[in-house]
C-alpha atoms as one frame of an Amber mdcrd trajectory, in Angstrom:
protein
 132.412 117.950  90.285 131.413 116.233  87.045 128.062 114.481  86.837 126.717
 112.299  84.029 125.060 114.164  81.219 121.937 113.332  79.272 121.857 109.707
  78.182 124.668 108.610  80.495 124.254 106.144  83.352 124.181 107.843  86.743
 125.539 105.849  89.693 126.092 108.799  92.010 124.593 108.456  95.494 121.706
 110.646  96.576 121.469 112.616  99.813 118.157 114.063 100.976 118.655 116.362
 103.945 117.360 119.447 105.724 116.421 119.978 109.351 114.246 117.259 110.949
 110.561 117.897 110.158 111.410 119.493 106.810 110.041 116.581 104.787 113.193
 114.515 104.260 111.536 111.159 105.005 108.638 112.021 102.717 110.920 113.039
  99.857 113.207 110.053 100.404 110.293 107.612 100.273 108.885 109.242  97.150
 112.274 108.964  95.412 112.538 105.339  96.534 109.419 104.588  94.484 111.631
 104.762  91.391 113.006 101.309  92.223 116.439 102.626  91.236 117.858 103.324
  94.688 118.291 101.656  98.079 116.877 103.711 100.948 119.395 104.305 103.776
 117.752 105.786 106.854 119.610 108.385 108.957 123.071 106.872 109.423 124.219
 110.114 111.131 121.386 110.145 113.647 123.167 110.205 117.042 120.468 108.021
 118.601 119.980 104.268 118.296 117.858 103.433 116.283 118.101 104.329 113.371
 121.566 105.761 114.056 124.567 104.184 115.765 124.479 101.256 113.384 128.109
 100.496 112.453 126.912  97.942 109.942 125.502 100.811 107.894 128.027 103.509
 108.855 131.211 102.309 110.526 132.116 105.641 112.137 131.303 107.213 115.496
 128.818 110.093 115.419 129.656 112.476 118.254 127.138 115.256 117.670 123.701
 115.947 116.326 124.359 117.789 113.038 127.930 116.536 112.775 130.077 118.737
 110.553 132.407 116.988 108.101 135.016 118.846 106.075 138.397 117.979 104.485
 140.222 118.538 107.780 138.320 115.870 109.735 137.101 113.632 106.919 139.439
 110.632 107.228 137.140 108.270 109.194 134.035 109.605 107.480 135.320 109.244
 103.941 136.230 105.603 104.483 132.943 104.823 106.230 130.645 106.644 103.830
 132.366 105.233 100.767 131.315 101.818 102.035 127.800 103.053 102.838 127.155
 104.516  99.397 128.624 101.372  97.814 126.079  99.403  99.866 128.717  97.456
 101.782 127.341  96.288 105.121 129.710  95.566 108.054 128.128  92.562 109.760
 130.911  92.015 112.314 130.961  95.661 113.402 127.180  95.630 113.821 127.199
  92.466 115.918 129.822  93.915 118.249 127.491  96.797 119.076 123.871  95.779
 118.566 122.660  92.282 119.437 119.037  92.718 120.532 116.436  90.697 118.642
 115.091  93.855 117.005 118.633  94.831 115.978 119.222  91.435 114.379 115.941
  91.655 112.486 116.821  95.113 111.227 120.295  93.909 110.261 118.793  91.085
 108.229 116.543  93.468 106.316 119.365  95.909 105.659 121.830  93.227 104.539
 119.212  91.905 102.122 118.493  95.391 100.752 122.192  96.232 100.350 122.927
  92.886  98.676 120.044  93.308  96.267 121.188  96.847  95.521 124.710  95.744
  94.667 123.484  92.940  92.413 121.105  95.263  90.575 123.588  98.180  90.522
 121.198 100.454  92.399 122.219 103.774  93.910 122.334 104.588  97.611 119.628
 107.044  98.673 120.592 108.489 102.060 117.769 110.205 103.932 119.438 112.020
 106.808 118.441 115.358 108.337 121.427 115.068 110.686 123.741 115.380 107.671
 122.470 118.863 106.831 125.604 120.713 107.984 127.761 118.277 106.002 125.794
 118.786 102.771 128.656 120.430 100.941 131.072 117.634 101.892 128.685 114.970
 100.589 128.438 116.761  97.260 132.134 117.537  96.874 133.796 114.437  98.306
 131.256 111.656  97.697 129.845 113.039  94.458 126.360 112.864  95.968 123.472
 114.609  94.320 122.475 116.579  97.380 118.899 117.756  97.896 118.305 120.140
 100.813 114.706 120.609 101.947 113.800 124.114 103.135 110.572 124.454 105.090
 109.066 127.859 105.826 110.310 128.788 109.331 106.966 129.456 111.038 105.482
 126.104 110.026 108.763 124.346 110.832 108.976 125.843 114.330 105.288 125.055
 114.850 106.011 121.419 114.046 108.827 121.247 116.605 106.748 123.034 119.237
 103.863 120.624 118.724 106.197 117.676 119.342 107.854 119.333 122.344 111.268
 119.310 120.660 114.160 121.689 121.205 117.893 121.731 120.502 120.965 121.693
 122.736 123.409 124.109 121.170 126.420 122.420 122.738 126.205 120.147 119.681
 127.196 123.100 117.518 129.452 125.056 119.870 131.619 122.013 120.621 132.528
 121.551 116.940 135.454 123.977 116.444 135.737 123.452 112.680 132.040 124.186
 112.219 132.295 127.303 114.352 135.379 128.484 112.480 133.985 127.876 108.998
 130.362 128.948 109.391 128.955 129.673 112.836 131.410 131.993 114.574 129.186
 134.963 113.674 126.381 133.331 115.687 128.501 132.293 118.684 127.077 134.847
 121.123 123.487 133.969 120.220 124.166 130.248 120.534 125.802 130.619 123.951
 122.990 132.840 125.187 120.427 130.200 124.188 122.001 127.505 126.370 119.821
 126.993 129.411 117.011 129.137 128.046 113.474 127.888 128.634 112.239 129.741
 125.538 111.890 126.771 123.199 110.300 128.817 120.434 113.260 131.212 120.262
 115.743 128.321 120.427 114.034 126.444 117.619 113.867 129.570 115.472 117.576
 130.135 116.132 118.380 126.606 114.958 116.517 127.275 111.688 118.302 130.609
 111.339 121.866 129.315 111.730 121.271 126.134 109.728 119.888 127.800 106.633
 122.329 130.695 106.791 125.012 127.997 106.617 123.266 126.197 103.760 122.965
 129.456 101.814 126.694 130.095 102.264 127.603 126.525 101.274 125.486 126.811
  98.150 127.000 130.137  97.148 130.507 128.738  97.613 130.038 125.377  95.888
 127.003 125.600  93.606 126.446 121.869  94.212 123.388 121.864  96.464 119.857
 121.611  95.149 117.552 123.495  97.502 113.882 122.582  97.306 111.100 124.350
  99.109 108.938 121.880 101.027 105.875 124.010 100.321 106.399 123.705  96.553
 106.406 119.913  96.729 103.464 119.748  99.125 101.277 122.060  97.031 101.852
 120.171  93.750 103.570 116.852  94.522 103.042 115.151  91.166 104.684 117.955
  89.188 107.187 118.790  91.918 108.490 115.241  92.090 108.565 115.006  88.304
 111.139 117.794  88.339 113.000 116.389  91.330 113.263 112.977  89.666 114.858
 114.650  86.664 117.483 116.488  88.647 118.242 113.339  90.668 118.655 111.249
  87.528 115.719 108.928  88.261 113.044 107.680  85.853 109.629 109.250  86.454
 107.280 106.657  84.986 103.485 106.657  84.869 103.504 104.042  87.630 105.656
 106.270  89.846 103.359 109.237  89.191 100.308 107.182  90.193 101.977 106.004
  93.399 103.032 109.535  94.335  99.520 110.823  93.682  98.055 108.078  95.886
 100.595 108.637  98.670 100.050 112.397  98.766  96.250 112.447  98.725  95.685
 109.864 101.486  93.479 110.959 104.354  94.885 110.765 107.871  93.338 111.771
 111.155  94.090 115.409 111.872  96.545 115.702 114.709  97.086 111.942 114.926
 100.266 111.171 116.852 101.140 108.007 114.958 100.483 106.526 111.549 101.805
 103.716 109.421 104.742 104.603 107.213 104.857 103.658 103.545 106.899 100.540
 104.289 105.215  99.699 107.600 106.120 100.416 111.206 104.864 102.978 113.681
 106.518 106.362 113.866 105.740 109.761 115.350 107.799 111.612 112.781 108.526
 109.438 109.751 106.706 109.788 106.458 103.180 108.473 106.256 100.697 108.641
 103.351  98.939 111.979 103.681  96.990 114.697 101.963  99.964 116.991 101.413
  97.870 120.057 100.551  95.734 119.708 103.677  98.855 119.195 105.793 100.346
 122.336 104.278  97.230 124.357 105.104  97.380 123.235 108.758 101.111 123.735
 109.182 101.073 127.299 110.581  97.950 127.033 112.710  99.680 125.698 115.835
 101.328 129.054 116.621  99.406 132.166 117.588 100.036 135.323 115.510 102.351
 136.779 118.161 104.503 133.637 118.248 104.599 133.477 114.452 105.760 137.096
 114.348 108.606 136.280 116.772 109.765 133.421 114.559 109.681 135.652 111.498
 111.738 138.290 113.299 114.400 135.814 114.471 114.767 134.131 111.079 114.467
 137.236 108.889 118.186 137.530 108.076 118.465 133.917 106.927 115.252 134.169
 104.927 116.752 137.219 103.224 119.892 135.249 102.345 117.779 132.532 100.767
 115.648 135.193  99.083 118.738 136.417  97.261 119.375 133.030  95.691 117.371
 131.485  92.875 117.955 127.769  92.907 118.547 125.838  89.731 119.552 122.172
  89.449 123.226 121.748  90.278 123.406 118.865  87.802 122.395 118.318  84.152
 118.920 116.962  83.519 118.775 113.454  82.105 116.191 114.012  79.400 116.783
 117.615  78.503 113.816 118.858  80.539 114.101 122.447  81.710 113.467 122.535
  85.448 111.804 125.473  87.148 114.021 127.682  89.215 113.393 127.287  92.912
 113.106 130.524  94.855 112.542 129.449  98.449 111.048 132.788  99.415 108.281
 133.049  96.875 104.708 132.811  98.191
């Protein structure tokens, strides 16, 4: 896959992915501050809203963490080519979604897509549900693909706090995914079905997802893995590097906005907050003190629970530990980016 070199115009789409609660919305919103991309929110989310919007993605999502590969890509390639070209399907949307809130959202999205086409902006897809299709996005759509990796104990703690868990039928019922990546985990996935042990199930989801990402990266070399903790501990410098590898301009104004958005005070443990662009959300990005949030991230689990998570995810952590991540694409201004080792303290 050839990407523009230094000094060349980059029109490639951007994908920001990683498991939900890994910081994808935060990173997507911080990249949107460049003014050089149109933010596209979770087109592969199996739930309406934000997913199941055929105006944005005119293809049927059957599973959470849908796997796309060359053998099943036909409907996806057509649909996503339109998405990343910012082509909105008004008729398809109206056939499916006609509530007042849907029409309002359609109007905003049509306006954003139209403005993006006129100004030749890039599509910036923020979608944690695309994580198992990361390689396909990079290889077939030419997307600069950023995968967020959050330390497993803090990630599981986040899911436990929200009362979330995963239904592994979504993985087991995808034969191409099982064949290509998850067959080695089949017994563990089947055993987890029906289990009431949410902590073990959530840790298993982290384990199989990032084992797959590690394999995809080794095979393709096209994924850019970023440790959430690195960005949260030093967001101004971390995003400076990420802007470079994404081919976006990191101006003084952008740096000021990122600094303001990542030092904001929020109520500890608050269930809802306003997002950067407005609207209430339990999980979407909101201005925050990223360092304070990082310090609190592991405190929800007791030491015994944290030790269980570490034991379950140890093999996948080791696979990531063996990879030192460098940008998969040339830097625009000749800046040497730090290598990203997701295991370093």
